[in-house]
Short mmCIF file of N, CA and C in Angstrom, two decimals:
data_model
loop_
_atom_site.label_atom_id
_atom_site.label_comp_id
_atom_site.label_asym_id
_atom_site.label_seq_id
_atom_site.Cartn_x
_atom_site.Cartn_y
_atom_site.Cartn_z
N MET A 1 82.45 104.68 80.47
CA MET A 1 81.88 104.67 79.63
C MET A 1 82.89 105.24 78.25
N ARG A 2 84.11 105.88 78.80
CA ARG A 2 84.85 106.48 77.84
C ARG A 2 86.03 105.03 77.39
N PHE A 3 85.99 104.61 78.05
CA PHE A 3 86.74 103.08 78.23
C PHE A 3 85.85 102.17 76.97
N PHE A 4 84.72 102.04 77.23
CA PHE A 4 83.77 101.34 76.05
C PHE A 4 84.31 102.01 74.45
N PHE A 5 83.82 103.36 74.53
CA PHE A 5 84.16 104.12 73.45
C PHE A 5 85.14 104.41 72.91
N LEU A 6 86.51 103.89 73.73
CA LEU A 6 87.83 103.82 73.15
C LEU A 6 87.74 102.54 72.42
N PHE A 7 87.15 101.42 72.76
CA PHE A 7 87.32 100.15 72.51
C PHE A 7 86.54 100.01 71.29
N CYS A 8 85.49 100.64 71.14
CA CYS A 8 84.29 100.73 70.00
C CYS A 8 85.54 101.68 68.74
N VAL A 9 86.00 102.36 69.53
CA VAL A 9 86.90 102.96 68.04
C VAL A 9 87.79 101.98 67.57
N LEU A 10 88.61 101.65 68.74
CA LEU A 10 89.92 100.28 68.34
C LEU A 10 88.84 99.26 67.30
N PHE A 11 88.06 99.24 67.67
CA PHE A 11 87.34 97.94 66.61
C PHE A 11 87.20 98.38 65.38
N VAL A 12 86.50 99.14 65.27
CA VAL A 12 86.43 99.14 64.16
C VAL A 12 87.53 100.29 63.11
N SER A 13 88.52 100.96 63.44
CA SER A 13 89.78 101.41 62.63
C SER A 13 90.64 100.38 62.87
N LYS A 14 90.17 99.25 63.70
CA LYS A 14 91.35 97.66 63.53
C LYS A 14 92.21 97.66 61.86
N SER A 15 93.20 97.49 62.30
CA SER A 15 94.12 97.50 60.66
C SER A 15 94.97 95.68 60.95
N VAL A 16 94.84 95.11 60.39
CA VAL A 16 95.31 93.70 60.11
C VAL A 16 97.09 94.05 59.62
N LEU A 17 97.78 93.13 60.92
CA LEU A 17 99.58 93.51 60.55
C LEU A 17 99.99 91.98 60.58
N SER A 18 100.79 92.08 60.11
CA SER A 18 101.76 90.39 60.11
C SER A 18 101.99 89.77 61.53
N SER A 19 102.34 90.09 62.11
CA SER A 19 103.16 90.22 63.68
C SER A 19 102.13 89.23 64.44
N ASP A 20 102.85 88.00 65.39
CA ASP A 20 101.97 87.51 65.92
C ASP A 20 102.20 87.67 67.61
N PHE A 21 101.23 87.41 68.39
CA PHE A 21 101.39 87.70 70.07
C PHE A 21 102.20 86.00 70.30
N LYS A 22 103.69 86.76 71.40
CA LYS A 22 104.20 86.24 72.02
C LYS A 22 104.50 86.00 73.10
N VAL A 23 103.82 84.56 73.84
CA VAL A 23 103.42 84.85 75.08
C VAL A 23 104.77 85.08 76.25
N PRO A 24 104.74 85.97 76.83
CA PRO A 24 105.81 85.85 78.25
C PRO A 24 105.74 84.93 79.13
N LEU A 25 106.44 83.63 78.66
CA LEU A 25 106.36 82.78 79.44
C LEU A 25 106.81 82.95 80.89
N ASN A 26 107.89 83.93 81.70
CA ASN A 26 107.63 83.78 83.22
C ASN A 26 107.68 85.55 83.43
N PHE A 27 106.47 85.67 84.37
CA PHE A 27 106.45 86.77 84.66
C PHE A 27 105.76 87.06 85.90
N ASP A 28 105.87 87.75 86.72
CA ASP A 28 105.29 87.98 88.24
C ASP A 28 104.53 89.85 87.47
N ALA A 29 103.38 89.58 88.44
CA ALA A 29 102.52 90.97 88.24
C ALA A 29 101.43 90.96 89.18
N THR A 30 100.77 91.91 89.71
CA THR A 30 99.70 92.67 90.20
C THR A 30 98.31 92.89 89.43
N ILE A 31 97.49 92.05 89.46
CA ILE A 31 96.69 92.13 88.35
C ILE A 31 95.44 92.30 89.22
N SER A 32 94.04 92.88 88.55
CA SER A 32 92.84 92.95 88.80
C SER A 32 92.30 92.77 87.76
N ILE A 33 91.05 92.02 88.36
CA ILE A 33 90.09 91.66 87.08
C ILE A 33 88.81 91.94 87.00
N ASP A 34 88.15 92.72 86.17
CA ASP A 34 86.81 93.32 86.65
C ASP A 34 85.91 93.09 85.13
N ASN A 35 84.51 92.90 85.73
CA ASN A 35 83.86 92.37 84.77
C ASN A 35 83.09 94.15 84.19
N GLU A 36 81.97 94.32 84.06
CA GLU A 36 81.29 95.39 83.25
C GLU A 36 80.85 96.40 84.48
N SER A 37 80.46 95.63 85.50
CA SER A 37 79.53 96.18 86.87
C SER A 37 80.89 96.21 88.21
N ASN A 38 81.56 95.30 88.40
CA ASN A 38 82.38 95.68 89.24
C ASN A 38 83.82 94.62 89.37
N GLN A 39 84.35 94.53 90.39
CA GLN A 39 85.57 94.03 90.06
C GLN A 39 85.19 92.69 90.35
N ILE A 40 86.22 91.27 90.19
CA ILE A 40 85.60 89.87 90.43
C ILE A 40 86.82 89.48 91.35
N SER A 41 88.49 90.06 91.06
CA SER A 41 89.33 89.67 92.05
C SER A 41 90.15 90.44 91.82
N SER A 42 91.47 90.65 92.40
CA SER A 42 92.53 91.44 92.20
C SER A 42 93.26 90.27 93.37
N GLY A 43 94.63 90.84 92.34
CA GLY A 43 95.79 90.01 93.62
C GLY A 43 97.20 90.27 92.68
N TYR A 44 98.04 88.73 93.22
CA TYR A 44 98.92 88.69 92.82
C TYR A 44 99.56 87.50 91.53
N ILE A 45 100.42 87.25 90.65
CA ILE A 45 100.01 86.50 89.88
C ILE A 45 101.98 85.99 89.70
N SER A 46 102.31 85.00 89.81
CA SER A 46 103.14 84.53 89.09
C SER A 46 103.13 83.13 88.27
N TYR A 47 104.02 83.33 86.99
CA TYR A 47 102.88 82.73 85.58
C TYR A 47 104.71 82.09 85.44
N ARG A 48 104.69 80.68 85.28
CA ARG A 48 106.24 80.32 85.05
C ARG A 48 105.96 78.77 83.75
N ASP A 49 106.25 79.30 82.64
CA ASP A 49 105.60 78.23 81.55
C ASP A 49 104.55 77.66 81.29
N GLY A 50 103.43 78.07 81.53
CA GLY A 50 101.97 77.84 81.55
C GLY A 50 101.54 77.28 83.45
N GLU A 51 102.53 77.12 84.18
CA GLU A 51 102.56 76.84 85.43
C GLU A 51 101.48 78.25 85.82
N PHE A 52 101.19 78.51 87.10
CA PHE A 52 100.84 79.94 87.75
C PHE A 52 100.38 79.44 89.27
N LEU A 53 100.71 80.62 89.91
CA LEU A 53 100.36 80.91 91.24
C LEU A 53 99.69 82.22 91.81
N TYR A 54 98.51 82.45 91.67
CA TYR A 54 97.73 83.54 91.83
C TYR A 54 96.95 83.73 93.40
N ASN A 55 97.25 84.53 93.97
CA ASN A 55 97.54 84.77 95.70
C ASN A 55 96.10 85.99 95.18
N LEU A 56 95.13 85.22 95.48
CA LEU A 56 93.99 86.68 95.58
C LEU A 56 93.89 87.53 97.23
N THR A 57 93.44 89.11 96.75
CA THR A 57 93.28 89.43 97.84
C THR A 57 91.65 90.11 98.16
N GLN A 58 91.22 90.25 97.18
CA GLN A 58 89.84 90.15 96.79
C GLN A 58 89.21 89.31 96.09
N PRO A 59 88.01 88.71 95.92
CA PRO A 59 86.98 89.08 96.95
C PRO A 59 87.37 88.64 98.80
N ALA A 60 88.12 87.31 98.64
CA ALA A 60 88.63 86.72 99.47
C ALA A 60 89.95 85.96 99.17
N ASN A 61 90.44 85.91 100.67
CA ASN A 61 91.80 85.89 101.02
C ASN A 61 92.29 83.85 100.42
N GLN A 62 92.17 83.92 99.48
CA GLN A 62 92.64 82.76 97.83
C GLN A 62 93.90 82.26 97.49
N ILE A 63 94.22 81.08 97.54
CA ILE A 63 95.33 81.19 96.33
C ILE A 63 94.68 79.87 94.99
N ILE A 64 94.53 80.00 94.23
CA ILE A 64 94.56 79.31 92.75
C ILE A 64 95.63 79.14 92.30
N ALA A 65 96.45 77.97 92.26
CA ALA A 65 97.53 77.15 91.77
C ALA A 65 97.10 76.33 90.86
N ASN A 66 98.29 75.61 89.83
CA ASN A 66 98.01 74.60 89.00
C ASN A 66 99.95 74.54 88.75
N ASN A 67 99.67 72.82 88.39
CA ASN A 67 100.96 72.70 87.86
C ASN A 67 100.73 71.56 86.41
N LYS A 68 100.98 71.08 85.75
CA LYS A 68 100.85 69.75 84.99
C LYS A 68 99.84 69.20 85.05
N GLN A 69 99.43 68.61 86.38
CA GLN A 69 98.61 67.93 86.66
C GLN A 69 97.49 68.32 87.25
N SER A 70 97.55 68.98 87.87
CA SER A 70 96.48 69.42 89.00
C SER A 70 96.24 70.64 88.96
N PHE A 71 95.07 70.74 89.42
CA PHE A 71 94.51 72.61 89.38
C PHE A 71 94.25 72.42 91.26
N PHE A 72 94.59 73.51 91.71
CA PHE A 72 94.27 74.09 93.17
C PHE A 72 93.50 75.19 93.70
N VAL A 73 92.31 75.39 94.56
CA VAL A 73 91.83 76.03 95.16
C VAL A 73 92.55 76.23 96.81
N GLN A 74 93.09 77.00 96.58
CA GLN A 74 93.10 76.82 98.34
C GLN A 74 92.21 78.03 99.45
N ASP A 75 91.39 77.48 99.93
CA ASP A 75 90.32 78.77 100.63
C ASP A 75 90.93 78.76 102.10
N ASN A 76 91.37 80.06 102.66
CA ASN A 76 91.46 79.99 103.82
C ASN A 76 90.78 80.65 104.63
N ASP A 77 89.81 80.74 104.60
CA ASP A 77 87.85 80.94 105.14
C ASP A 77 87.73 79.85 106.07
N PHE A 78 88.22 78.72 105.19
CA PHE A 78 87.29 77.33 105.53
C PHE A 78 88.20 76.32 105.54
N ASN A 79 89.28 76.64 105.84
CA ASN A 79 90.40 75.97 105.70
C ASN A 79 90.38 74.49 105.19
N GLN A 80 90.83 74.80 103.34
CA GLN A 80 90.64 73.76 102.62
C GLN A 80 90.88 73.96 101.29
N VAL A 81 91.09 72.71 100.73
CA VAL A 81 92.51 73.10 99.57
C VAL A 81 91.36 71.91 98.70
N ILE A 82 90.80 72.69 97.26
CA ILE A 82 90.07 71.57 96.32
C ILE A 82 91.02 71.29 95.49
N ILE A 83 90.94 70.25 94.63
CA ILE A 83 92.13 69.92 93.93
C ILE A 83 91.25 69.32 92.90
N TYR A 84 91.32 69.80 91.91
CA TYR A 84 91.24 69.02 90.11
C TYR A 84 92.11 69.01 89.50
N LYS A 85 91.44 68.32 88.46
CA LYS A 85 92.49 67.64 87.31
C LYS A 85 92.58 69.08 86.14
N ASN A 86 93.68 69.36 85.92
CA ASN A 86 94.08 70.35 85.47
C ASN A 86 93.55 70.26 84.14
N ASN A 87 92.77 70.77 83.62
CA ASN A 87 92.28 71.34 82.46
C ASN A 87 92.49 72.17 82.09
N ASN A 88 93.17 73.59 81.85
CA ASN A 88 92.71 74.82 81.73
C ASN A 88 92.15 75.21 81.72
N SER A 89 91.37 75.17 82.96
CA SER A 89 89.72 75.71 83.51
C SER A 89 90.30 77.38 83.82
N PHE A 90 90.82 77.65 84.25
CA PHE A 90 91.37 79.41 84.68
C PHE A 90 91.88 80.09 83.20
N PHE A 91 90.81 80.85 82.94
CA PHE A 91 90.66 81.48 81.78
C PHE A 91 92.52 82.21 81.21
N LEU A 92 92.76 82.43 82.35
CA LEU A 92 94.45 83.16 82.15
C LEU A 92 95.26 82.05 81.30
N GLN A 93 94.95 81.05 81.91
CA GLN A 93 95.86 80.36 81.50
C GLN A 93 95.74 79.23 80.13
N GLU A 94 94.45 79.37 80.10
CA GLU A 94 93.94 78.95 78.64
C GLU A 94 94.37 80.37 77.63
N LEU A 95 94.69 81.80 77.77
CA LEU A 95 94.55 82.96 76.86
C LEU A 95 96.05 82.81 76.74
N LEU A 96 97.03 82.50 77.70
CA LEU A 96 98.28 82.38 77.78
C LEU A 96 98.95 81.39 77.12
N SER A 97 98.26 80.14 77.03
CA SER A 97 98.68 79.03 76.50
C SER A 97 99.46 79.37 75.12
N GLY A 98 99.09 80.01 74.15
CA GLY A 98 100.04 80.48 73.17
C GLY A 98 99.73 79.28 72.20
N ASN A 99 98.60 78.69 72.48
CA ASN A 99 97.83 77.79 71.06
C ASN A 99 96.95 78.57 70.38
N TYR A 100 96.80 80.02 69.94
CA TYR A 100 95.71 80.34 69.47
C TYR A 100 96.32 81.07 68.22
N ALA A 101 95.91 81.04 66.98
CA ALA A 101 96.56 82.10 65.75
C ALA A 101 96.44 83.77 66.73
N SER A 102 96.64 84.83 66.27
CA SER A 102 96.68 85.81 66.48
C SER A 102 96.83 86.99 65.70
N GLU A 103 95.81 87.88 65.97
CA GLU A 103 96.66 89.17 64.66
C GLU A 103 96.51 90.53 65.17
N SER A 104 97.33 90.94 64.57
CA SER A 104 97.48 92.46 65.45
C SER A 104 96.77 93.37 64.79
N PHE A 105 96.66 94.37 65.88
CA PHE A 105 95.77 95.69 64.80
C PHE A 105 96.06 96.77 65.90
N ALA A 106 95.60 97.90 65.52
CA ALA A 106 95.95 99.25 65.22
C ALA A 106 95.87 99.85 66.79
N CYS A 107 96.80 100.16 67.72
CA CYS A 107 96.03 100.53 68.98
C CYS A 107 97.17 101.49 70.09
N PRO A 108 97.35 102.38 70.62
CA PRO A 108 98.26 102.92 71.49
C PRO A 108 99.58 102.02 71.41
N ASN A 109 99.07 101.01 71.82
CA ASN A 109 100.80 99.81 72.18
C ASN A 109 100.66 98.84 71.08
N ASP A 110 100.95 97.78 71.54
CA ASP A 110 101.14 96.74 70.42
C ASP A 110 99.64 95.96 71.19
N CYS A 111 98.88 95.86 70.26
CA CYS A 111 97.71 94.93 70.37
C CYS A 111 97.46 93.91 69.53
N PHE A 112 96.78 92.83 70.10
CA PHE A 112 96.33 91.19 69.59
C PHE A 112 95.59 90.92 69.60
N ARG A 113 94.43 90.23 68.69
CA ARG A 113 93.03 89.20 68.84
C ARG A 113 94.02 88.15 68.83
N LEU A 114 93.09 87.31 69.72
CA LEU A 114 93.30 86.01 69.93
C LEU A 114 92.25 85.00 69.25
N LYS A 115 92.53 84.44 68.44
CA LYS A 115 91.02 83.68 67.47
C LYS A 115 91.13 82.30 68.32
N PRO A 116 90.24 82.12 69.42
CA PRO A 116 90.07 81.04 69.83
C PRO A 116 89.22 79.80 69.33
N SER A 117 89.80 78.69 69.66
CA SER A 117 89.16 77.76 68.89
C SER A 117 87.67 76.82 69.29
N ASP A 118 86.77 76.66 68.81
CA ASP A 118 85.49 76.05 69.31
C ASP A 118 85.29 75.65 70.51
N THR A 119 86.19 74.85 71.37
CA THR A 119 85.99 74.62 72.31
C THR A 119 86.57 75.30 73.71
N SER A 120 86.79 76.55 73.30
CA SER A 120 87.49 77.63 74.14
C SER A 120 86.66 78.10 75.18
N GLY A 121 87.01 78.71 76.54
CA GLY A 121 85.97 79.01 77.27
C GLY A 121 85.69 80.71 76.85
N TYR A 122 85.97 80.97 76.17
CA TYR A 122 85.92 82.77 75.60
C TYR A 122 85.35 83.05 73.89
N LYS A 123 84.94 83.64 73.84
CA LYS A 123 84.95 84.25 72.10
C LYS A 123 85.51 85.21 71.62
N ASP A 124 86.02 86.01 72.56
CA ASP A 124 87.28 87.01 71.96
C ASP A 124 88.47 87.49 73.11
N ALA A 125 89.19 87.53 72.68
CA ALA A 125 90.29 88.24 73.50
C ALA A 125 91.39 89.31 73.05
N ILE A 126 91.34 90.27 73.79
CA ILE A 126 92.34 91.51 72.90
C ILE A 126 93.38 91.18 73.91
N ILE A 127 94.50 91.69 73.44
CA ILE A 127 95.51 91.73 74.48
C ILE A 127 96.71 92.94 74.07
N SER A 128 96.89 93.87 75.00
CA SER A 128 97.79 94.91 75.19
C SER A 128 98.97 94.91 75.68
N LEU A 129 100.00 94.60 74.92
CA LEU A 129 101.55 94.91 75.34
C LEU A 129 102.50 96.23 75.04
N MET A 130 103.32 96.27 76.07
CA MET A 130 103.83 97.76 75.96
C MET A 130 105.19 97.27 76.39
N ASP A 131 106.43 97.57 75.99
CA ASP A 131 107.85 96.67 75.79
C ASP A 131 107.86 95.98 76.32
N GLU A 132 107.20 94.84 75.40
CA GLU A 132 106.95 93.33 75.65
C GLU A 132 106.45 93.08 76.98
N LYS A 133 105.67 93.70 77.53
CA LYS A 133 105.06 93.18 78.76
C LYS A 133 103.55 93.48 78.59
N ILE A 134 102.77 92.81 79.38
CA ILE A 134 100.92 92.39 79.13
C ILE A 134 100.90 93.67 79.87
N GLU A 135 99.61 94.15 79.70
CA GLU A 135 99.28 95.60 79.95
C GLU A 135 97.77 95.32 80.55
N TRP A 136 96.91 94.89 79.80
CA TRP A 136 95.96 94.86 79.99
C TRP A 136 95.55 93.28 78.63
N ILE A 137 94.38 92.56 79.46
CA ILE A 137 93.40 91.66 78.30
C ILE A 137 91.78 91.95 78.80
N ARG A 138 91.43 92.35 77.45
CA ARG A 138 89.99 92.08 77.49
C ARG A 138 89.22 91.30 76.78
N VAL A 139 88.48 90.17 77.18
CA VAL A 139 87.95 89.08 76.98
C VAL A 139 86.27 89.37 76.97
N LEU A 140 85.81 88.54 76.05
CA LEU A 140 84.31 88.39 76.07
C LEU A 140 84.67 86.81 75.97
N ASP A 141 83.93 86.41 77.29
CA ASP A 141 83.81 84.85 77.78
C ASP A 141 82.29 84.27 77.08
N ILE A 142 82.46 83.06 76.98
CA ILE A 142 81.27 82.21 76.59
C ILE A 142 80.09 82.44 76.93
N LYS A 143 79.58 83.47 77.80
CA LYS A 143 78.48 83.63 78.22
C LYS A 143 78.28 85.12 77.67
N GLY A 144 79.37 85.61 77.22
CA GLY A 144 78.84 87.16 76.42
C GLY A 144 79.30 87.96 77.46
N GLU A 145 80.23 87.72 78.68
CA GLU A 145 80.15 88.44 79.71
C GLU A 145 81.46 89.34 79.42
N ARG A 146 81.68 90.11 79.59
CA ARG A 146 83.14 91.24 79.05
C ARG A 146 84.00 91.35 80.35
N ILE A 147 85.16 90.97 80.26
CA ILE A 147 86.19 90.77 81.32
C ILE A 147 87.59 91.37 80.86
N PHE A 148 87.93 92.39 82.00
CA PHE A 148 88.82 93.32 81.47
C PHE A 148 89.91 93.04 82.85
N ILE A 149 91.24 92.56 82.33
CA ILE A 149 92.28 92.35 83.45
C ILE A 149 93.46 93.13 82.47
N LYS A 150 93.86 94.04 84.15
CA LYS A 150 94.64 94.74 84.06
C LYS A 150 96.00 94.39 84.70
N PHE A 151 97.11 94.77 84.40
CA PHE A 151 98.49 94.13 84.73
C PHE A 151 99.18 95.68 85.41
N GLU A 152 99.77 95.26 86.30
CA GLU A 152 100.78 96.24 87.01
C GLU A 152 101.65 95.71 87.58
N ASN A 153 102.74 96.54 87.66
CA ASN A 153 103.86 96.12 88.24
C ASN A 153 104.97 94.66 87.68
N PHE A 154 104.79 94.69 86.24
CA PHE A 154 104.84 93.26 85.81
C PHE A 154 106.27 93.49 85.54
N LYS A 155 106.75 92.50 85.59
CA LYS A 155 108.30 92.05 85.62
C LYS A 155 108.49 90.76 85.09
N VAL A 156 109.38 90.80 84.36
CA VAL A 156 110.01 89.19 83.38
C VAL A 156 110.49 88.62 85.06
N GLU A 157 110.33 87.59 84.99
CA GLU A 157 111.15 86.75 86.46
C GLU A 157 111.52 85.35 85.76
N SER A 158 112.54 84.79 86.07
CA SER A 158 113.23 83.70 85.84
C SER A 158 113.07 82.46 87.15
N THR A 159 112.86 83.13 88.43
CA THR A 159 112.76 81.91 89.62
C THR A 159 111.74 80.81 89.42
N ASN A 160 111.68 79.63 90.10
CA ASN A 160 110.89 78.91 89.85
C ASN A 160 109.68 79.34 91.15
N ILE A 161 108.47 78.71 90.66
CA ILE A 161 107.23 78.92 91.95
C ILE A 161 106.80 77.61 92.19
N SER A 162 106.37 77.40 93.54
CA SER A 162 105.66 76.08 93.53
C SER A 162 104.67 76.12 94.78
N TYR A 163 103.54 75.26 94.58
CA TYR A 163 102.46 75.38 95.76
C TYR A 163 102.87 74.39 96.16
N VAL A 164 102.64 74.53 97.70
CA VAL A 164 103.02 73.60 98.95
C VAL A 164 101.56 73.50 99.36
N LEU A 165 100.55 72.05 99.69
CA LEU A 165 99.61 71.86 100.38
C LEU A 165 100.30 72.66 101.80
N PRO A 166 99.21 73.33 102.29
CA PRO A 166 98.88 73.84 103.75
C PRO A 166 99.05 72.57 104.72
N GLU A 167 99.65 72.81 105.97
CA GLU A 167 99.31 71.84 106.85
C GLU A 167 97.76 71.87 107.57
N ASN A 168 96.95 71.17 108.15
CA ASN A 168 95.96 71.77 108.79
C ASN A 168 94.87 71.58 107.76
N TYR A 169 95.06 71.61 106.59
CA TYR A 169 93.53 72.10 105.75
C TYR A 169 92.69 70.69 105.21
N GLU A 170 91.81 70.97 104.99
CA GLU A 170 91.50 69.56 104.69
C GLU A 170 91.34 69.63 103.09
N ILE A 171 92.06 68.37 102.40
CA ILE A 171 91.71 68.66 101.22
C ILE A 171 90.87 67.45 100.63
N ILE A 172 90.65 68.22 99.64
CA ILE A 172 89.06 67.60 98.99
C ILE A 172 89.42 67.16 97.29
N ILE A 173 89.32 66.18 97.17
CA ILE A 173 89.86 65.84 95.70
C ILE A 173 88.54 65.88 94.95
N ASN A 174 88.07 66.44 93.24
CA ASN A 174 87.36 66.81 92.68
C ASN A 174 87.67 66.44 91.16
N ASP A 175 87.18 65.27 91.09
CA ASP A 175 87.47 64.53 89.96
C ASP A 175 86.54 65.20 88.81
#
């Protein structure tokens, strides 16, 4: 409840400044994704120039990955990988694409409100940076659900990431 109250105070007292949100293009971090009532997922993400590898540990052991052409969901419980066309459907990929105008406003750190397009998967997003590292993201999705993403152990990295289809898994192509 205190957290919600803090957000309300920040929204009421926002002051628009002239700086823009700069996306950290290459990072690794432990993240947890929560909605208002429970945890959606948690794990470790590597993000490089719009591509990512997200190793989920909760609620299940999965990998979500993408490259320029494909989006992969690896389900280790069922030994299968579902391959989709990459349409930026993972909201972190969309948020961090850098394709949206932003405005900064007062908060304890550097905060930015992203202005989504009409075709976006979210209505509103606020990103908090501390020392040019993402600390948290608050999202209001198109269904009106509030999602909070907390980043920990954030580090800027320059190594490459890659996703390799595992052997002995059923491959399902879903266009």
